[in-house]
C-alpha angles and dihedrals in degrees: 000000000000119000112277120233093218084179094058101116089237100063087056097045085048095060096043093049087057088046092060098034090070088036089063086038099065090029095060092041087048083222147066135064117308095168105064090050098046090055093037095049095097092050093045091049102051084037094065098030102044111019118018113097097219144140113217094193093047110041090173099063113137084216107067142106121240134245121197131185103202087171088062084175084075087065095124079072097050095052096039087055095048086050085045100049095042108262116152096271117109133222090246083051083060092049091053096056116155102012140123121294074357111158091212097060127194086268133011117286118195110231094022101074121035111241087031099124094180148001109261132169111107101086118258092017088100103058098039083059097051090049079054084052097044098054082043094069092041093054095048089035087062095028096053110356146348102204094044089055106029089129128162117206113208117203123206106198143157139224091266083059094062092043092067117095091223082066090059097041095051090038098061087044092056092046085049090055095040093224101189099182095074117084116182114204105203125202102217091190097141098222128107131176089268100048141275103002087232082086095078102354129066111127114126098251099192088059097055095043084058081048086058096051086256116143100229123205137188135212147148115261091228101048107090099177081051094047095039080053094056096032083058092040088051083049094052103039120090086224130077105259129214112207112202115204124184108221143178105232111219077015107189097029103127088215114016101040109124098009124102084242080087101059123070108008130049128276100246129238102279092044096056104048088049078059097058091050090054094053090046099253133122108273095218093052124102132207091349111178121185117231091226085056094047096049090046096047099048082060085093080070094068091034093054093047097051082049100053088042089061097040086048091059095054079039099058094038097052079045094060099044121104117273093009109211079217101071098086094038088048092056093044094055097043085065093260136103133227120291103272099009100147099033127121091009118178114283124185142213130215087247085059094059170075085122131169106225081236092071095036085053099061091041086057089044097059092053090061095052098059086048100041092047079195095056112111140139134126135194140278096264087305107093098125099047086041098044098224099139123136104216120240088350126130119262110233116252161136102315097015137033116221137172098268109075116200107207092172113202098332109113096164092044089052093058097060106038077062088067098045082053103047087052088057114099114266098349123130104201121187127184132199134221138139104260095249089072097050079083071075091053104055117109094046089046094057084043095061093047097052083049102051090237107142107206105161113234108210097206114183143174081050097172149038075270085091088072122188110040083071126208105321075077106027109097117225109145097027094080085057085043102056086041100061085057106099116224091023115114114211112197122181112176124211091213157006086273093048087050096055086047097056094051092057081046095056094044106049085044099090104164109065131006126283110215099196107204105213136186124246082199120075122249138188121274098230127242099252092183093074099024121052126282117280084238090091090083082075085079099043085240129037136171089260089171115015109218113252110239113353130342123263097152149014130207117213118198149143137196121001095354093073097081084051089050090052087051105047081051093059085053088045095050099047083054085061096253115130109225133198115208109200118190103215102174097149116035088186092063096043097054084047085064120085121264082254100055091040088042088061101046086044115028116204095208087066105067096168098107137166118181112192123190130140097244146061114326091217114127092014081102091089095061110041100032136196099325099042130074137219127234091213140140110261090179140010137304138242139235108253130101115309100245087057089047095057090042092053088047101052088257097129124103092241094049086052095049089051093050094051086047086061089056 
């Protein structure tokens, strides 16, 4: 890289532009954030013109390095600096910032806008997935090729990032695994909504980032020679490096730089236009661009596609070898998966079990990976209970990157570092918890399925089954709560069989994540000779037990409540009532069938209907209706063995029996 001329005039005039790009931006929406992109503007600039591997007429390139905007509410920069460097978004798609069908949103959405890496906006997301990115190059860098997937990821992020506590959990994680291709640049500005930072915030956060393993670095938010220097230094050290600028949030604004006025609301009229004056431009002039700074800045174009070029040819030659190590992360980022993947997966008999799906789980797990050679994950300190290892594989860590991530406990984190993952090209990442602490998950759950990314959460001990440790860990209210996420597919098997099932299910799903919702208890593995194929999960509800003589009643269920279910059938049938029992273990996938499909597994002309799941019964409405009832948890559990537990809740064959009787 040749030595810059940071006194040329157009590298002034290029930052500025940026500066009141964003400014117009927010001005003309009436709404946003002007003062984040005013102080970042020097950072973002050398970022994409000296050091960001990135091709501006491609988005999509493997190669690339990664940008990320952790403070999403900055998003006027982010566009400003994809319409500068020569990305497919106009300057009318700028002036229409924030408005409906816009392509320029209120904060970045991954798939919308091209150069947009991932969805930010709640504060700390962003740089936990970057942290998830970051360990994603590594691991195909050492699995396929180091100079393919030598890529850097650059964080943007605030002082309310690195209030979150996501930030810190993915951060000492990072530190832990000495990821020396993320570099966070922080915007040590001081000001926050409510006023000076010094309100809430005065740790010294250089010091707790060393404590980390970080290499931290300062520098003045002005100063580009400074900031090209540390932004080298980050490049060129084995660990992950924080750069600390200190910056003047709304800089340049004669009246509102450094105050919280800057932040989220626009300058105002007269202070813009004072602003303008300051930087030397008309102040009754928009969205001015000068023709010396747009022809400096597209310069990223030429550069992208001579990177790529180069990048192509070791491509193409690594692609044509025998045996390409390329073959299986080719098919995996083409949307597809390897030849035979989900062939000759485990299948159970009744004389194998009982199994918790837990178990059966693991043991299913462990099939795929030696068939998806990119699929890795592990578990938040929990692997053993939740059965996510990866058998005779590595563990990922400091100096190698192998397929058993150790999250350690760091639910929220781990979240998060899926998505970062699942971002990454070709990989299949999958997590483990028990499904209390989802509660823990749930902002970067909701994340991924906005997005369209598909890691796999592997949830288990789903009930009061799971006994002593009483109801600060049994889940009641967490199954309604994934469901009302939309995109999200909840899945919670009745049995081994099911669990196989659903695998196959959340990895073929590819467009959106599988929470599989597993029992710490053991259940029988059900007698599939004389009930209906597992296979039906395919469907999300299937006829598991077809009722003897006519119908008088169905039992819903799903889990571990299924066996229950089978069994309160065979009391109903030898009181001559002909009983239906229907497995619904995943209600995405039901309502994905056709009326005609969902009519014969529920028909509507038998109303007498009794859900039973241990849970709440919130949701279960729309299947049984006004005339059925729901076996559900309307309160919390308690902490004794799990078969008094179900006795003292309603959960046994004969209390069920009794309850569809009363219909």
């Amino acid at each position: 890289m040749k030595n810059p001329d940071f006194k040329n005039p157009v590298v002034k005039a290029s930052i500025d532009t940026l500066r009141l790009l964003s400014a117009d931006m927010v001005e003309r929406a009436n709404s946003g954030h002007p003062g984040t992109p005013m102080e970042a503007a020097p950072l973002a600039y050398l970022l994409f013109q000296r050091h960001l591997r990135h091709n501006p007429a491609n988005p999509a390139w493997p190669g690339r390095d990664r940008f990320i905007l952790s403070c999403g509410h900055a998003s006027a920069l982010l566009y400003s600096l994809l319409h500068l460097s020569g990305y497919d978004l106009s300057l009318d798609d700028l002036k229409n910032f924030r408005q409906l069908d816009s392509r320029t949103p209120g904060h970045p959405e991954f798939g919308h806008t091209p150069g947009v890496e991932t969805t930010t906006g709640p504060l700390g997301q962003g740089f936990a997935v970057g942290v998830g990115m970051a360990m994603g190059a590594r691991h195909l860098a050492e699995r396929i090729d180091a100079r393919l997937f030598d890529a850097r990821v650059y964080t943007l992020c605030s002082d309310g990032d690195l209030m979150e506590g996501v930030a810190s959990e993915a951060a000492s994680l990072a530190g832990h695994l000495r990821l020396g291709n993320l570099i966070a640049l922080y915007l040590d500005n001081r000001i926050t909504i409510e006023g000076e930072t010094d309100l809430a915030f005065s740790e010294e956060v250089a010091t707790r980032f060393l404590a980390y393993g970080w290499q931290v670095l300062r520098v003045e938010g002005e100063n580009l020679a400074e900031i090209d220097a540390a932004i080298e230094a980050a490049k060129n050290d084995p660990r992950p490096s924080l750069l600390i600028a200190r910056t003047h949030i709304g800089f340049g604004a004669p009246t509102k730089q450094d105050t919280a006025e800057a932040h989220g609301a626009p300058l105002g009229t007269d202070e813009l236009a004072q602003t303008k004056r300051a930087f030397g431009r008309q102040p009754d002039e928009h969205f001015v661009i000068p023709a010396r700074v747009c022809q400096h800045m597209g310069q990223a174009v030429r550069r992208g596609l001579a990177l790529e070029r180069q990048w192509r040819r070791r491509f193409d030659r690594l692609n044509q070898s025998l045996h390409s190590p390329l073959t299986a992360w080719l098919q995996s980022r083409e949307g597809g998966l390897p030849d035979g993947w989900g062939e000759e997966l485990p299948t159970f008999e009744p004389a194998d079990g009982p199994m918790a799906t837990r178990k059966a789980s693991g043991i299913v797990l462990n099939a795929l990976a030696a068939r998806l050679p990119l699929l890795l994950g592990g578990s938040a300190d929990l692997a053993p209970s939740n059965n996510t290892e990866l058998k005779g594989e590595a563990a990922f860590g400091p100096g190698h990157s192998g397929r058993n991530i150790h999250f350690g406990v760091r639910e929220h984190a781990m979240g998060a570092i899926l998505n970062g993952l699942a971002h990454t090209d070709g990989l299949i990442p999958f997590g483990g918890t028990f499904l209390i602490f989802s509660e823990y998950m749930r902002p970067p759950m909701r994340l991924a399925a906005m997005m369209g990314l598909a890691p796999v959460y592997v949830f288990t001990h789903d009930s009061i089954g799971l006994g002593e440790d009483g109801p600060t860990h049994q889940p009641v209210e967490q199954l309604a709560a994934l469901r009302a996420v939309p995109n999200l597919r909840v899945i919670r098997p009745g049995d081994a069989n099911e669990t196989a099932v659903a695998w196959h299910e959340a990895i073929a799903h590819r467009s959106g994540p599988t929470a599989l919702i597993l029992s710490r208890q053991n259940l029988p593995i059900l007698d599939r000779s004389t009930l209906a194929s597992a296979e039906g999960l395919r469907h999300g509800g299937y006829v598991l037990a077809r009722e003897e003589g006519d119908l008088d009643i169905l039992l819903l269920a799903s889990g571990s409540e299924v066996p229950l279910a089978l069994q309160a059938r065979n009391i109903l049938q030898q009181q001559g009532k002909g009983t239906r029992v229907v497995s619904l273990p995943c209600w995405e996938l039901f309502e994905a069938q056709d009326e005609t499909y969902r009519r014969q597994v529920l028909p509507p002309s038998c109303q007498r209907r009794l859900a039973v799941e241990a849970a709440s019964p919130f949701g279960w409405e729309r299947y049984v209706g006004l005339q059925g009832a729901v076996i559900g948890l309307n309160g919390f559990g308690a902490s004794a063995p799990a078969d008094q537990l179900f006795e003292r809740f309603g959960f046994t064959a004969a209390q069920i029996a009794a309850r569809a009787l009363a219909l």
